[in-house]
């Protein structure tokens, strides 16, 4: 509100009001408000600024050889018109995390950390925003000349971080400006000691390159990195890595040499492929030979196993036959011994039989046979015999039996 010399203003938590007093002095009201009455002249609110959103038009980007990089910070100027001229009376800054702001007051450089800042002192000027994190940039070097005088252009990638922003700002306004000259100087120093043929061993790094290229690349990068680090330290920059992405020979002589070297490289690759194929074929034949040896050894092992199996079977059969023969001999001996014992027992039994008993038993057998020979319905009476006349009765019986047989024969 600005009426009849009375000026009042109220700003929010993230806002700021730029005010011009009757004595043409500038002051900023933040996160609050004020009311003032000008007895002579008046207070004038020039602009109200949102300190958390200064606008995309006021963003500052990291400068790179191939375009813009990420945002480093925001800077917004508040100006007034004085006799047709535009004069900046206040400058607001918004610095992201891990970034810094460098200001200059006279010959002194000031470093402000991340956050919201505003300056109204005309003796303080803006120098730049810087990121303290690791950065990288890719660029093409200027032609560097080999021992033969062939110009070589390299496409390199640098990774670096700013260790001392004030030291960098004292010499350069941009880290790439500080690195480009030392990088070119390092490349010139190393290339001038090498032959152009060493640059033709591989057209690109990180692709299909022969093994003998890697030592040269490592040595080249190590030499350039060492020299570049020494020069960059004087500008407050720490170089993390220096990588060669590809190379190119400049000029007609360079193009011709490049074609010749590429043909040599293709011949080397072809020779390597042929050698590899021959090696694979040789190893394949060796493998087949080893397989044949193993199969022959396996067959030999199987034959030996069958031979030992037959020998063991024959030995087992012979041993079984021998055991059977021995058992048969033992059985025959045992049987003979049993027969002998039987004969002895029978002999002894016969020796113990009473005299005449055998004749009686024989006659009894004859009597049984005689009865069997008679017809079924024959009534036979043998009479009573005393034991003393058994022999005579047996003889008579035998005679009668014989007579009966003769009579039967006559009837027939």
PDB file of N, CA and C in Angstrom, residues 11 62 88 136 142 175 206 236 241 257 269 280 286 344 366 382 385 392:
ATOM      1  N   UNK A  11       5.415  -9.512   3.235  1.00  0.00           N
ATOM      2  CA  UNK A  11       5.910 -10.577   2.347  1.00  0.00           C
ATOM      3  C   UNK A  11       5.821 -11.918   3.079  1.00  0.00           C
ATOM      4  N   UNK A  62      26.102 -25.119 -16.690  1.00  0.00           N
ATOM      5  CA  UNK A  62      27.521 -25.415 -16.854  1.00  0.00           C
ATOM      6  C   UNK A  62      27.871 -25.388 -18.345  1.00  0.00           C
ATOM      7  N   UNK A  88      20.960  -1.721 -11.733  1.00  0.00           N
ATOM      8  CA  UNK A  88      20.673  -2.860 -10.865  1.00  0.00           C
ATOM      9  C   UNK A  88      20.867  -2.437  -9.416  1.00  0.00           C
ATOM     10  N   UNK A 136      32.539 -34.261 -15.761  1.00  0.00           N
ATOM     11  CA  UNK A 136      33.287 -34.783 -16.898  1.00  0.00           C
ATOM     12  C   UNK A 136      32.895 -34.036 -18.163  1.00  0.00           C
ATOM     13  N   UNK A 142      43.243 -29.952 -30.371  1.00  0.00           N
ATOM     14  CA  UNK A 142      43.832 -29.362 -31.581  1.00  0.00           C
ATOM     15  C   UNK A 142      44.871 -30.343 -32.147  1.00  0.00           C
ATOM     16  N   UNK A 175      35.866 -23.906 -15.597  1.00  0.00           N
ATOM     17  CA  UNK A 175      36.861 -24.978 -15.418  1.00  0.00           C
ATOM     18  C   UNK A 175      37.359 -25.564 -16.736  1.00  0.00           C
ATOM     19  N   UNK A 206      38.188 -49.392 -26.415  1.00  0.00           N
ATOM     20  CA  UNK A 206      37.034 -50.038 -25.813  1.00  0.00           C
ATOM     21  C   UNK A 206      36.332 -50.988 -26.740  1.00  0.00           C
ATOM     22  N   UNK A 236      43.377 -25.052  -8.932  1.00  0.00           N
ATOM     23  CA  UNK A 236      42.389 -25.546  -7.968  1.00  0.00           C
ATOM     24  C   UNK A 236      41.531 -26.688  -8.491  1.00  0.00           C
ATOM     25  N   UNK A 241      40.624 -38.531 -14.254  1.00  0.00           N
ATOM     26  CA  UNK A 241      41.012 -39.453 -15.326  1.00  0.00           C
ATOM     27  C   UNK A 241      41.109 -38.708 -16.646  1.00  0.00           C
ATOM     28  N   UNK A 257      48.244 -42.284 -44.793  1.00  0.00           N
ATOM     29  CA  UNK A 257      48.863 -43.167 -43.798  1.00  0.00           C
ATOM     30  C   UNK A 257      47.806 -43.940 -43.017  1.00  0.00           C
ATOM     31  N   UNK A 269      44.694 -58.530 -38.300  1.00  0.00           N
ATOM     32  CA  UNK A 269      43.518 -59.176 -37.722  1.00  0.00           C
ATOM     33  C   UNK A 269      43.192 -60.465 -38.459  1.00  0.00           C
ATOM     34  N   UNK A 280      42.607 -73.704 -33.346  1.00  0.00           N
ATOM     35  CA  UNK A 280      41.392 -74.443 -32.962  1.00  0.00           C
ATOM     36  C   UNK A 280      41.359 -75.803 -33.640  1.00  0.00           C
ATOM     37  N   UNK A 286      43.908 -82.776 -31.688  1.00  0.00           N
ATOM     38  CA  UNK A 286      44.509 -83.309 -30.460  1.00  0.00           C
ATOM     39  C   UNK A 286      43.442 -83.896 -29.543  1.00  0.00           C
ATOM     40  N   UNK A 344      31.559-157.155   8.972  1.00  0.00           N
ATOM     41  CA  UNK A 344      32.014-157.618  10.280  1.00  0.00           C
ATOM     42  C   UNK A 344      30.831-157.832  11.222  1.00  0.00           C
ATOM     43  N   UNK A 366      10.983-172.824   3.074  1.00  0.00           N
ATOM     44  CA  UNK A 366      10.482-173.828   2.132  1.00  0.00           C
ATOM     45  C   UNK A 366       9.017-174.115   2.401  1.00  0.00           C
ATOM     46  N   UNK A 382       0.012-180.680   7.710  1.00  0.00           N
ATOM     47  CA  UNK A 382       1.393-181.130   7.749  1.00  0.00           C
ATOM     48  C   UNK A 382       1.674-182.041   8.906  1.00  0.00           C
ATOM     49  N   UNK A 385       5.087-181.996  14.324  1.00  0.00           N
ATOM     50  CA  UNK A 385       6.490-182.412  14.382  1.00  0.00           C
ATOM     51  C   UNK A 385       7.121-181.819  15.605  1.00  0.00           C
ATOM     52  N   UNK A 392      13.940-184.081   9.471  1.00  0.00           N
ATOM     53  CA  UNK A 392      13.359-185.155   8.662  1.00  0.00           C
ATOM     54  C   UNK A 392      12.038-184.720   8.094  1.00  0.00           C
TER      55      UNK A 392
END
